[in-house]
CSV table of C-alpha atoms in Angstrom, one decimal:
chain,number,residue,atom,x,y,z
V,1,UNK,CA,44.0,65.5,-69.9
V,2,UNK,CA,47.9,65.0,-70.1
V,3,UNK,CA,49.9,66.7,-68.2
V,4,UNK,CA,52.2,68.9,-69.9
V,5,UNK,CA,56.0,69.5,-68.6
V,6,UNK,CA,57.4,73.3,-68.3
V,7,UNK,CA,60.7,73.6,-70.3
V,8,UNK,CA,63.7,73.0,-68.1
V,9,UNK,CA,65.8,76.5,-68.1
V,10,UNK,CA,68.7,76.4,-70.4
V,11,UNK,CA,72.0,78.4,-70.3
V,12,UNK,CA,72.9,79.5,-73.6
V,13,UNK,CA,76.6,78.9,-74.8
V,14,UNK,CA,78.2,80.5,-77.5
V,15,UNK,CA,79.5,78.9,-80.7
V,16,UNK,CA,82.9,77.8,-80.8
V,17,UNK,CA,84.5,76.9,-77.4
V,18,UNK,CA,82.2,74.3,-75.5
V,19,UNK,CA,81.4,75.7,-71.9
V,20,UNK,CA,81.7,79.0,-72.8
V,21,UNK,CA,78.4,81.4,-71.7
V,22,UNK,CA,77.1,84.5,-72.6
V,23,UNK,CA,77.3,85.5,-68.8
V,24,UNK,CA,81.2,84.6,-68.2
V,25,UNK,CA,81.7,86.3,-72.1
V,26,UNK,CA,80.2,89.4,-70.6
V,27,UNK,CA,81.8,89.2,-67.5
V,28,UNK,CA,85.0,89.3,-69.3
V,29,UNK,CA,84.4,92.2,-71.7
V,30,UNK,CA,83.3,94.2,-68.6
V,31,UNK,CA,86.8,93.7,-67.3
V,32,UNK,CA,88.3,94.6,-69.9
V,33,UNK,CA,86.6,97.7,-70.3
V,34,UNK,CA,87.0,98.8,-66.6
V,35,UNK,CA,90.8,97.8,-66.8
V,36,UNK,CA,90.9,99.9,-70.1
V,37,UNK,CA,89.2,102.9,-68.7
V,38,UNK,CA,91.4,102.9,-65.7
V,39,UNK,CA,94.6,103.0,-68.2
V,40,UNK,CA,93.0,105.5,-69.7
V,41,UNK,CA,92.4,107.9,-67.2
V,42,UNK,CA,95.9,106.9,-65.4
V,43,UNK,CA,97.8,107.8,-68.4
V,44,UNK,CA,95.9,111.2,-68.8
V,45,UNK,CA,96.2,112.3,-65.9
V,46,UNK,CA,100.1,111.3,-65.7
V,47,UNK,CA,100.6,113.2,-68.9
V,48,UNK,CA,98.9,116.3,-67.3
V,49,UNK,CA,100.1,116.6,-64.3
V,50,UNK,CA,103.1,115.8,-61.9
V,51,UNK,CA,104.0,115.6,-58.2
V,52,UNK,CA,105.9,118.4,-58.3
V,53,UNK,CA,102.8,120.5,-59.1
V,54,UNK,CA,101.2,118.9,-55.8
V,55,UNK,CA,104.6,119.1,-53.8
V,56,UNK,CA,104.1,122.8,-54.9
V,57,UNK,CA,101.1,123.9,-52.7
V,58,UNK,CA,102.4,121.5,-49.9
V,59,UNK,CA,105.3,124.1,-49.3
V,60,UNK,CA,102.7,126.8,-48.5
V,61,UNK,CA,100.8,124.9,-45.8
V,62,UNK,CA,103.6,123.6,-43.9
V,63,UNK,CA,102.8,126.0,-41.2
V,64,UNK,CA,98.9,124.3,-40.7
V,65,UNK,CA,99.5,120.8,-39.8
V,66,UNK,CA,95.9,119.9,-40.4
V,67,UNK,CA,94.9,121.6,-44.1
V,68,UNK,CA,99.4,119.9,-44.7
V,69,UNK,CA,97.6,116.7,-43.5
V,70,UNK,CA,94.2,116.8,-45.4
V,71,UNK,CA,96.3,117.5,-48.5
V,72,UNK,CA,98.9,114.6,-47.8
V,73,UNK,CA,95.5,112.3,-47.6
V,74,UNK,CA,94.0,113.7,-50.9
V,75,UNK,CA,97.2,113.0,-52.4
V,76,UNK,CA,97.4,109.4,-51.4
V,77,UNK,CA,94.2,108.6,-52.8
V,78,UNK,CA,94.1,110.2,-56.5
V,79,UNK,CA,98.2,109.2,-56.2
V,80,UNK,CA,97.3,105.4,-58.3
V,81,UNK,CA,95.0,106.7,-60.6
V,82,UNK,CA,97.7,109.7,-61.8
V,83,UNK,CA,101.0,107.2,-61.8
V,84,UNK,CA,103.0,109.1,-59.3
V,85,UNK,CA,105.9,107.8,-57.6
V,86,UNK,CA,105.1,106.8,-53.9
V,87,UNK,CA,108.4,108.3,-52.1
V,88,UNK,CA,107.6,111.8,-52.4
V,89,UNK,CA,104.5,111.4,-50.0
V,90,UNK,CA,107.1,109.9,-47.7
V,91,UNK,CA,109.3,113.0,-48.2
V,92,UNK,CA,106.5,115.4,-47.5
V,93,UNK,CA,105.5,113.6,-44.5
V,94,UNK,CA,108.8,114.7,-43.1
V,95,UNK,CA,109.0,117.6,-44.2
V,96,UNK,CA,105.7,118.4,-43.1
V,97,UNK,CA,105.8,117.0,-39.6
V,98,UNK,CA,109.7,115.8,-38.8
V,99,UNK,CA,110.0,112.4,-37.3
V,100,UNK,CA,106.2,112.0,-36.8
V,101,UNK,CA,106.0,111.8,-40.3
V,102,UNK,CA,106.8,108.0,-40.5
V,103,UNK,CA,104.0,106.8,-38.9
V,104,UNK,CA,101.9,108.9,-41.2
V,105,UNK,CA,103.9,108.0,-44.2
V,106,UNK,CA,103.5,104.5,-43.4
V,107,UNK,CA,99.7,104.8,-43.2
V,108,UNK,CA,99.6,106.9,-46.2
V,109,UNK,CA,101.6,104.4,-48.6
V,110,UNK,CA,99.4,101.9,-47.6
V,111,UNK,CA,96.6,103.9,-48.1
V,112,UNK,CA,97.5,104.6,-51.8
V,113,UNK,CA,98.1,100.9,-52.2
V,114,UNK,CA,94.3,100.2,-51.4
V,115,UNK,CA,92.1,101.7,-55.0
V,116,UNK,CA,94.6,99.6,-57.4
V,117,UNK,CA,94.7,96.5,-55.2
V,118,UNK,CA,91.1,96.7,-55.2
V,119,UNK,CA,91.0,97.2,-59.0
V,120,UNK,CA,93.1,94.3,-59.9
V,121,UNK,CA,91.4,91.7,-57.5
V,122,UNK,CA,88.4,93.0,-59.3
V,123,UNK,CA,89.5,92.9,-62.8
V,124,UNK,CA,92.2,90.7,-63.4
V,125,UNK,CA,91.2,87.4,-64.5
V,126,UNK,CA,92.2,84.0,-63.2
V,127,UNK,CA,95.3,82.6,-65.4
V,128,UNK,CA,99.0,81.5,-65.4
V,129,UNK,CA,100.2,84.7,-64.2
V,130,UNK,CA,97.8,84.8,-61.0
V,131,UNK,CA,98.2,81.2,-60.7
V,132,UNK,CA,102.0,81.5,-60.6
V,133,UNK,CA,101.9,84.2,-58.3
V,134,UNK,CA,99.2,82.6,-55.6
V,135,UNK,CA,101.7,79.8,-55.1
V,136,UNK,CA,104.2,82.0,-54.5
V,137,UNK,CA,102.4,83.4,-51.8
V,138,UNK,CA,101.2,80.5,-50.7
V,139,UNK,CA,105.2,78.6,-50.2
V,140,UNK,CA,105.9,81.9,-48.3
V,141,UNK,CA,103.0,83.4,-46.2
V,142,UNK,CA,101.1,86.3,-47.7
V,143,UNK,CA,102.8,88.7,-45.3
V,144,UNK,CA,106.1,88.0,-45.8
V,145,UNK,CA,105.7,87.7,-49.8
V,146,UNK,CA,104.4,91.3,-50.3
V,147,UNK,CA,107.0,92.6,-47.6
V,148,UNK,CA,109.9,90.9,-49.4
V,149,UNK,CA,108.0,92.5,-52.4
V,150,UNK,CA,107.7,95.7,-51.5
V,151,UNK,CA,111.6,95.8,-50.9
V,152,UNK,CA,112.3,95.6,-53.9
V,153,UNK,CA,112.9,98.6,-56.2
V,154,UNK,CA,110.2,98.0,-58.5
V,155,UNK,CA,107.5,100.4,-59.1
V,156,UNK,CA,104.6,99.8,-56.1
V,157,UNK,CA,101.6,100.0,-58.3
V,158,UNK,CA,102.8,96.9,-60.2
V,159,UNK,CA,103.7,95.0,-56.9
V,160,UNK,CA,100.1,96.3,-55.9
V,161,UNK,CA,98.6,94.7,-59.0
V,162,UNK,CA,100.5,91.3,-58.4
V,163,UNK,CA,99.4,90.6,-55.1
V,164,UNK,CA,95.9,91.8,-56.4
V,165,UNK,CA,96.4,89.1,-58.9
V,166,UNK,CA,97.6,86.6,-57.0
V,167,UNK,CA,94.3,87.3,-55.0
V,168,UNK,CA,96.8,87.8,-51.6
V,169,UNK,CA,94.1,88.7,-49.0
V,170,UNK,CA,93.4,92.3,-47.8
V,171,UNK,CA,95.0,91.5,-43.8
V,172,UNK,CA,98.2,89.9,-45.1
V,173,UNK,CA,98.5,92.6,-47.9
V,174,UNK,CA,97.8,95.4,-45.8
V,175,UNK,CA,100.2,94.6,-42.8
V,176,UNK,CA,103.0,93.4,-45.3
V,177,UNK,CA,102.8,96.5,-47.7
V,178,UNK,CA,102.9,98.4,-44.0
V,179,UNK,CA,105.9,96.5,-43.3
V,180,UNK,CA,107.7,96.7,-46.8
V,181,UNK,CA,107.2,100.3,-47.1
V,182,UNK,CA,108.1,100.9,-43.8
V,183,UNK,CA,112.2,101.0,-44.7
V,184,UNK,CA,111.8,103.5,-47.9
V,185,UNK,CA,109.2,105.6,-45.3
V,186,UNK,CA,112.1,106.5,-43.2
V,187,UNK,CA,114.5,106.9,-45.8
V,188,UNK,CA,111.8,109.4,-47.0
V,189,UNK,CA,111.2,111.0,-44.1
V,190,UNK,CA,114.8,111.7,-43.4
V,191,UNK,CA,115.1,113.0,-46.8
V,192,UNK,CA,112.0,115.7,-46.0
V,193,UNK,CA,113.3,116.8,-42.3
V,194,UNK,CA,116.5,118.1,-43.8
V,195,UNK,CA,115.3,119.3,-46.9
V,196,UNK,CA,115.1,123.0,-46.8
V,197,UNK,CA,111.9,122.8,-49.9
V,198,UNK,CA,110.1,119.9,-51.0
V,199,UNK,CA,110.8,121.6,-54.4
V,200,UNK,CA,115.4,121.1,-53.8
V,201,UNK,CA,117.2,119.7,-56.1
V,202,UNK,CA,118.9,116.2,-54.9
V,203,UNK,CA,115.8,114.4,-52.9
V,204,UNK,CA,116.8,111.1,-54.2
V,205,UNK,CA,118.0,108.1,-52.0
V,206,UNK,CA,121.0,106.6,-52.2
V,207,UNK,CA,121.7,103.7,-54.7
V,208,UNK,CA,123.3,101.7,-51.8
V,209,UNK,CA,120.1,102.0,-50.1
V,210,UNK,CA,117.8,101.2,-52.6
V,211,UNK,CA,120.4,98.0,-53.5
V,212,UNK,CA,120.5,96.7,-49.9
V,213,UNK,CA,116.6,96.4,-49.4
V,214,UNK,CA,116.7,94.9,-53.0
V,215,UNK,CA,119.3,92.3,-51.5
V,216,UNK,CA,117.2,91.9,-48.5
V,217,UNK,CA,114.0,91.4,-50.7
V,218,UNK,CA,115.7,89.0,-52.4
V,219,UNK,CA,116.4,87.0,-49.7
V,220,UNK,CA,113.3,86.8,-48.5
V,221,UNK,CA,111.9,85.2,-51.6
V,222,UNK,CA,114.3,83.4,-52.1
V,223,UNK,CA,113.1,80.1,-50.4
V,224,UNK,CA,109.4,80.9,-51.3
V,225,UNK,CA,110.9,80.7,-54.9
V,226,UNK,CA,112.9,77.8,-54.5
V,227,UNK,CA,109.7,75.4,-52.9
V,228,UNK,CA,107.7,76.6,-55.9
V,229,UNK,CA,110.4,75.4,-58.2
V,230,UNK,CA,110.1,72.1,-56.8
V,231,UNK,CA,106.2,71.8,-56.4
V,232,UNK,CA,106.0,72.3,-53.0
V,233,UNK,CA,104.4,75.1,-51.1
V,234,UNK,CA,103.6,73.2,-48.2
V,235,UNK,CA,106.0,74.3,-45.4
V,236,UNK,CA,104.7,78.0,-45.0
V,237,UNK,CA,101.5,77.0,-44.7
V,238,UNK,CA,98.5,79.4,-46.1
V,239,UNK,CA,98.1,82.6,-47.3
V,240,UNK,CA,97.2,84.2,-44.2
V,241,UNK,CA,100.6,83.9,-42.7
């Protein structure tokens, strides 16, 4: 009798690129679906509604600090998914509970930073743009990258989706979006304590504000941007820092 050999398992590839599969191809298209049905539903709901129509009902619970709170937190979580502007939350957390409100606000803008964070290190595939970005963090410390990042006055959903990208991980993102947030929190907060409505004309910060943290942000990545320039990323050791 002779022995006859099972067929060794093959992985089919696709025509065209070598080392392409069907698995990684479908891996990909799934991204790109996800990623498209999350711009979908961002950019509906942004057309529909508006913080102001949230900031609305705020004003009639700021006499019950817990159903003012449990709004604040519903807020913060559907806030990526509708493209709102983080400051207001700030500026409700002070007007809502005075001083108090910057730890709050702190923990809520780093709430809201968590679902698209999530999303990008989820969806967004490895290439030159994450690359560039992981050495970044990696000549500067993840912490002190997304803090100096956060300074900056650039929308915080796209710094979100860069340091998703860049595949910072979630400790150093968490503690340096606490950190970078932390200055436009109290800015926030001092704008809600003395505002008489959250619905006032004038609850805007003031352009030297905004341009000092950008100086300050600047600063900071300065040097991180400088040793990636020159093919080194050594000094500042891992992410993690």
């Amino acid at each position: 009798m002779f022995a006859v050999e099972a067929p060794r398992p093959t992985t089919k590839r696709l025509s065209g690129r070598p080392g392409t599969t069907v698995e990684g191809s479908t891996v990909n298209r799934r991204r790109i679906a996800i990623g498209t049905a999350v711009l979908v539903v961002v950019l509906v709901g942004a057309w529909t509604t508006s913080p102001e129509r949230a900031l609305s009902a705020l004003v009639w619970l700021a006499d019950r600090p817990v159903a003012f709170g449990a709004v604040l937190l519903a807020v913060a979580v559907v806030r990526p998914f509708l493209a709102w502007p983080t400051t207001p939350l700030a500026i409700a957390a002070g007007y809502g509970y005075g001083l108090w409100g910057v730890p709050i606000g702190v923990g809520l803008l780093t709430l809201t930073a968590v679902p698209p964070y999530l999303i990008a290190v989820r969806t967004v595939p490895d290439g030159r743009v994450s690359a560039a970005g992981a050495r970044l963090v990696d000549a500067g410390g993840g912490v002190r990258t997304v803090t100096a990042s956060r300074l900056l006055p650039a929308p915080s959903d796209v710094i979100t989706v860069a340091c998703g990208a860049a595949r910072v991980p979630p400790r150093p993102f968490l503690l340096g979006t606490a950190a970078g947030e932390l200055p436009w929190v109290i800015a926030g907060v001092l704008i809600g304590v003395s505002a008489e409505s959250l619905l006032a004309d004038g609850l805007v910060l003031d352009w030297r504000f905004v341009a000092g943290l950008a100086l300050l942000g600047a600063l900071l990545l300065a040097g991180p941007v400088y040793r990636v320039y020159r093919g080194d990323t050594a000094p500042a050791g891992t992410t993690e820092a």
